[in-house]
PDB file of C-alpha atoms and ligand atoms in Angstrom:
ATOM      1  CA  MET A  68      66.681  43.129  46.558  1.00 78.00           C
ATOM      2  CA  PRO A  69      67.429  39.449  45.795  1.00 90.00           C
ATOM      3  CA  PHE A  70      65.468  36.801  47.671  1.00 96.00           C
ATOM      4  CA  SER A  71      68.692  35.542  49.309  1.00 95.00           C
ATOM      5  CA  LYS A  72      69.061  38.950  51.002  1.00 96.00           C
ATOM      6  CA  LEU A  73      65.397  39.036  52.059  1.00 97.00           C
ATOM      7  CA  LYS A  74      65.473  35.654  53.782  1.00 98.00           C
ATOM      8  CA  PRO A  75      67.545  36.710  56.833  1.00 98.00           C
ATOM      9  CA  LYS A  76      65.382  39.842  57.191  1.00 98.00           C
ATOM     10  CA  ILE A  77      62.267  37.673  57.264  1.00 98.00           C
ATOM     11  CA  ASN A  78      63.835  35.379  59.859  1.00 98.00           C
ATOM     12  CA  THR A  79      64.661  38.410  62.018  1.00 98.00           C
ATOM     13  CA  ILE A  80      61.076  39.688  61.831  1.00 98.00           C
ATOM     14  CA  LEU A  81      59.591  36.283  62.635  1.00 98.00           C
ATOM     15  CA  ALA A  82      61.936  35.716  65.585  1.00 98.00           C
ATOM     16  CA  ASN A  83      60.885  38.956  67.313  1.00 98.00           C
ATOM     17  CA  ASP A  84      58.853  37.660  70.267  1.00 95.00           C
ATOM     18  CA  ALA A  85      58.411  41.221  71.551  1.00 97.00           C
ATOM     19  CA  VAL A  86      55.576  41.808  69.053  1.00 97.00           C
ATOM     20  CA  SER A  87      52.450  39.785  68.309  1.00 98.00           C
ATOM     21  CA  THR A  88      52.312  37.142  65.604  1.00 97.00           C
ATOM     22  CA  ASN A  89      49.926  39.345  63.657  1.00 97.00           C
ATOM     23  CA  GLU A  90      52.314  42.291  63.797  1.00 98.00           C
ATOM     24  CA  ARG A  91      55.158  40.069  62.596  1.00 98.00           C
ATOM     25  CA  LEU A  92      53.023  38.933  59.653  1.00 98.00           C
ATOM     26  CA  ASN A  93      52.246  42.572  58.851  1.00 98.00           C
ATOM     27  CA  GLN A  94      55.965  43.351  58.894  1.00 98.00           C
ATOM     28  CA  VAL A  95      56.696  40.464  56.521  1.00 98.00           C
ATOM     29  CA  CYS A  96      54.016  41.790  54.137  1.00 98.00           C
ATOM     30  CA  GLU A  97      55.464  45.296  54.393  1.00 98.00           C
ATOM     31  CA  LEU A  98      59.008  44.084  53.718  1.00 98.00           C
ATOM     32  CA  LEU A  99      57.967  42.102  50.647  1.00 98.00           C
ATOM     33  CA  GLN A 100      55.687  44.801  49.266  1.00 98.00           C
ATOM     34  CA  THR A 101      58.297  47.548  49.629  1.00 98.00           C
ATOM     35  CA  THR A 102      61.373  45.634  48.437  1.00 97.00           C
ATOM     36  CA  VAL A 103      60.175  43.503  45.516  1.00 98.00           C
ATOM     37  CA  ASN A 104      59.176  46.010  42.862  1.00 97.00           C
ATOM     38  CA  TYR A 105      56.540  43.802  41.207  1.00 98.00           C
ATOM     39  CA  TYR A 106      54.880  42.831  44.543  1.00 98.00           C
ATOM     40  CA  ASP A 107      52.179  45.514  44.717  1.00 98.00           C
ATOM     41  CA  TRP A 108      49.907  43.914  47.313  1.00 98.00           C
ATOM     42  CA  VAL A 109      50.926  41.208  49.771  1.00 98.00           C
ATOM     43  CA  GLY A 110      48.614  39.507  52.256  1.00 98.00           C
ATOM     44  CA  PHE A 111      48.106  36.447  54.440  1.00 98.00           C
ATOM     45  CA  TYR A 112      44.679  34.818  54.558  1.00 98.00           C
ATOM     46  CA  PHE A 113      43.852  32.097  57.104  1.00 98.00           C
ATOM     47  CA  ALA A 114      41.129  29.480  56.904  1.00 98.00           C
ATOM     48  CA  ASN A 115      38.109  29.098  59.146  1.00 98.00           C
ATOM     49  CA  GLU A 116      37.426  25.414  58.523  1.00 96.00           C
ATOM     50  CA  ALA A 117      33.999  25.429  60.196  1.00 97.00           C
ATOM     51  CA  GLU A 118      32.731  28.311  58.048  1.00 98.00           C
ATOM     52  CA  LYS A 119      34.727  27.341  54.943  1.00 98.00           C
ATOM     53  CA  THR A 120      36.015  30.895  54.603  1.00 98.00           C
ATOM     54  CA  LEU A 121      39.385  32.614  54.324  1.00 98.00           C
ATOM     55  CA  HIS A 122      40.072  35.662  56.497  1.00 98.00           C
ATOM     56  CA  LEU A 123      42.632  38.377  55.781  1.00 98.00           C
ATOM     57  CA  LYS A 124      44.930  38.636  58.831  1.00 98.00           C
ATOM     58  CA  ALA A 125      47.812  40.786  57.590  1.00 98.00           C
ATOM     59  CA  PHE A 126      48.577  42.770  54.454  1.00 98.00           C
ATOM     60  CA  ALA A 127      50.574  45.588  52.859  1.00 98.00           C
ATOM     61  CA  GLY A 128      49.343  47.699  49.963  1.00 97.00           C
ATOM     62  CA  GLU A 129      45.946  49.225  49.316  1.00 96.00           C
ATOM     63  CA  PRO A 130      43.172  48.088  51.677  1.00 96.00           C
ATOM     64  CA  THR A 131      40.854  45.528  50.050  1.00 95.00           C
ATOM     65  CA  ASP A 132      37.121  44.905  50.442  1.00 95.00           C
ATOM     66  CA  HIS A 133      37.832  41.182  50.163  1.00 96.00           C
ATOM     67  CA  THR A 134      38.743  40.430  53.759  1.00 98.00           C
ATOM     68  CA  VAL A 135      36.569  37.287  53.844  1.00 98.00           C
ATOM     69  CA  ILE A 136      36.597  34.892  50.868  1.00 98.00           C
ATOM     70  CA  PRO A 137      34.501  31.692  50.694  1.00 98.00           C
ATOM     71  CA  PHE A 138      36.379  28.479  49.880  1.00 98.00           C
ATOM     72  CA  GLY A 139      36.190  27.918  46.114  1.00 98.00           C
ATOM     73  CA  LYS A 140      35.773  31.586  45.188  1.00 98.00           C
ATOM     74  CA  GLY A 141      38.506  33.477  43.367  1.00 98.00           C
ATOM     75  CA  ILE A 142      42.125  32.394  43.122  1.00 98.00           C
ATOM     76  CA  CYS A 143      42.463  32.377  46.910  1.00 98.00           C
ATOM     77  CA  GLY A 144      39.337  30.313  47.488  1.00 98.00           C
ATOM     78  CA  GLN A 145      40.442  27.774  44.883  1.00 98.00           C
ATOM     79  CA  VAL A 146      43.810  27.334  46.628  1.00 98.00           C
ATOM     80  CA  ALA A 147      41.986  26.737  49.936  1.00 98.00           C
ATOM     81  CA  VAL A 148      40.389  23.710  48.258  1.00 98.00           C
ATOM     82  CA  SER A 149      43.157  22.475  45.927  1.00 98.00           C
ATOM     83  CA  ASN A 150      46.138  22.776  48.342  1.00 98.00           C
ATOM     84  CA  GLN A 151      48.190  23.698  45.253  1.00 98.00           C
ATOM     85  CA  ASN A 152      50.192  26.760  44.263  1.00 98.00           C
ATOM     86  CA  PHE A 153      48.278  28.968  41.823  1.00 98.00           C
ATOM     87  CA  VAL A 154      50.288  31.284  39.561  1.00 98.00           C
ATOM     88  CA  VAL A 155      48.199  33.590  37.366  1.00 98.00           C
ATOM     89  CA  PRO A 156      50.252  35.381  34.694  1.00 98.00           C
ATOM     90  CA  ASP A 157      47.169  37.242  33.396  1.00 97.00           C
ATOM     91  CA  VAL A 158      44.183  37.725  35.696  1.00 97.00           C
ATOM     92  CA  LYS A 159      41.961  38.640  32.704  1.00 96.00           C
ATOM     93  CA  ALA A 160      42.235  35.039  31.508  1.00 96.00           C
ATOM     94  CA  GLN A 161      40.640  33.708  34.726  1.00 96.00           C
ATOM     95  CA  ASP A 162      36.888  33.141  35.064  1.00 95.00           C
ATOM     96  CA  ASN A 163      36.933  32.461  38.800  1.00 97.00           C
ATOM     97  CA  TYR A 164      38.780  35.582  39.896  1.00 96.00           C
ATOM     98  CA  ILE A 165      37.953  38.290  42.463  1.00 96.00           C
ATOM     99  CA  ALA A 166      39.289  41.671  41.338  1.00 93.00           C
ATOM    100  CA  CYS A 167      40.702  43.740  44.191  1.00 87.00           C
ATOM    101  CA  SER A 168      41.957  46.579  42.011  1.00 90.00           C
ATOM    102  CA  ILE A 169      41.713  47.379  38.319  1.00 91.00           C
ATOM    103  CA  THR A 170      45.500  47.874  38.226  1.00 96.00           C
ATOM    104  CA  VAL A 171      46.260  44.226  39.050  1.00 97.00           C
ATOM    105  CA  LYS A 172      47.558  42.179  36.112  1.00 97.00           C
ATOM    106  CA  ALA A 173      48.915  39.027  37.766  1.00 98.00           C
ATOM    107  CA  GLU A 174      48.624  37.095  41.007  1.00 98.00           C
ATOM    108  CA  ILE A 175      50.373  34.304  42.892  1.00 98.00           C
ATOM    109  CA  VAL A 176      48.854  32.352  45.767  1.00 98.00           C
ATOM    110  CA  ILE A 177      50.899  29.801  47.732  1.00 98.00           C
ATOM    111  CA  PRO A 178      49.221  27.639  50.391  1.00 98.00           C
ATOM    112  CA  LEU A 179      50.603  27.670  53.919  1.00 98.00           C
ATOM    113  CA  PHE A 180      50.832  24.272  55.609  1.00 98.00           C
ATOM    114  CA  LYS A 181      51.050  23.594  59.334  1.00 97.00           C
ATOM    115  CA  GLU A 182      51.684  19.942  60.204  1.00 96.00           C
ATOM    116  CA  GLY A 183      50.629  18.979  56.688  1.00 96.00           C
ATOM    117  CA  LYS A 184      47.338  20.876  56.801  1.00 97.00           C
ATOM    118  CA  ASN A 185      46.516  23.797  54.478  1.00 98.00           C
ATOM    119  CA  ILE A 186      45.657  26.499  57.037  1.00 98.00           C
ATOM    120  CA  GLY A 187      46.053  29.621  54.927  1.00 98.00           C
ATOM    121  CA  GLN A 188      48.024  31.244  52.163  1.00 98.00           C
ATOM    122  CA  ILE A 189      50.175  34.104  51.032  1.00 98.00           C
ATOM    123  CA  ASP A 190      48.590  36.110  48.221  1.00 98.00           C
ATOM    124  CA  ILE A 191      50.512  38.564  46.048  1.00 98.00           C
ATOM    125  CA  ASP A 192      49.053  40.876  43.418  1.00 98.00           C
ATOM    126  CA  SER A 193      51.213  42.484  40.754  1.00 98.00           C
ATOM    127  CA  ASN A 194      50.543  45.447  38.502  1.00 98.00           C
ATOM    128  CA  THR A 195      53.135  43.979  36.119  1.00 97.00           C
ATOM    129  CA  ALA A 196      52.036  41.403  33.527  1.00 97.00           C
ATOM    130  CA  ASN A 197      53.428  37.871  33.871  1.00 98.00           C
ATOM    131  CA  PRO A 198      56.107  38.740  36.474  1.00 98.00           C
ATOM    132  CA  PHE A 199      56.316  35.525  38.511  1.00 98.00           C
ATOM    133  CA  THR A 200      58.891  32.775  37.961  1.00 98.00           C
ATOM    134  CA  GLU A 201      59.835  29.546  39.693  1.00 97.00           C
ATOM    135  CA  ALA A 202      62.094  31.668  41.917  1.00 97.00           C
ATOM    136  CA  ASP A 203      59.034  33.459  43.344  1.00 98.00           C
ATOM    137  CA  THR A 204      57.252  30.176  43.950  1.00 98.00           C
ATOM    138  CA  LYS A 205      60.230  28.640  45.756  1.00 98.00           C
ATOM    139  CA  PHE A 206      60.844  31.792  47.794  1.00 98.00           C
ATOM    140  CA  LEU A 207      57.195  32.125  48.863  1.00 98.00           C
ATOM    141  CA  GLU A 208      57.027  28.424  49.779  1.00 98.00           C
ATOM    142  CA  TRP A 209      60.031  29.086  52.006  1.00 98.00           C
ATOM    143  CA  VAL A 210      58.349  32.181  53.532  1.00 98.00           C
ATOM    144  CA  ASN A 211      55.273  30.110  54.385  1.00 98.00           C
ATOM    145  CA  GLU A 212      57.398  27.351  55.953  1.00 98.00           C
ATOM    146  CA  GLU A 213      59.095  29.933  58.155  1.00 98.00           C
ATOM    147  CA  VAL A 214      55.770  31.567  59.093  1.00 98.00           C
ATOM    148  CA  ALA A 215      54.291  28.151  59.973  1.00 98.00           C
ATOM    149  CA  LYS A 216      56.995  27.730  62.618  1.00 97.00           C
ATOM    150  CA  ILE A 217      55.630  30.650  64.679  1.00 97.00           C
ATOM    151  CA  LEU A 218      51.940  29.693  64.379  1.00 96.00           C
TER     152      LEU A 218
HETATM  153  N1  SME B 241      42.255  38.257  43.664  1.00 76.13           N
HETATM  154  C1  SME B 241      41.988  37.384  44.768  1.00 76.13           C
HETATM  155  C2  SME B 241      41.232  38.093  45.857  1.00 76.13           C
HETATM  156  C3  SME B 241      42.081  38.690  46.897  1.00 76.13           C
HETATM  157  S1  SME B 241      42.782  40.149  46.379  1.00 76.13           S
HETATM  158  O1  SME B 241      43.795  39.822  45.350  1.00 76.13           O
HETATM  159  C4  SME B 241      43.496  40.942  47.632  1.00 76.13           C
HETATM  160  C5  SME B 241      41.234  36.166  44.304  1.00 76.13           C
HETATM  161  O2  SME B 241      40.818  36.093  43.145  1.00 76.13           O
HETATM  162  O3  SME B 241      41.036  35.267  45.114  1.00 76.13           O
END
């Protein structure tokens, strides 16, 4: 399904006040993981600034052991510190990488900003090599902007 068709579906999920914010985030993960064929695991981590850790709040795909990630560790932890998008075409080429599954070949992590502050991120793992383009980056930046509005 093209990203242009997914956008209104995401807006519908996020606008549903009848369910909790966490449930809406889970539904966004589920939608992305089931409709984009190279999105094999989709999750939202949020920062605990006092502890300098990221905490997994919502996800779709296989459960992961990595529900808490220290700032600086792995791709996610690096994004918590850098405030920059991190696109990894080949996870094997990364030294500072936390493997969640041996099937994962690529990863994209896009920070989520609320009032200019990096408060979390969307993290997507792919079992396909080098699958992410500028279109993914732009789309996921948009997803995070929409999510920020309900936080
Ligand atoms: N690979 C990530 C860890 C999170 S899992 O992908 C779910 C990382 O290196 O930060």
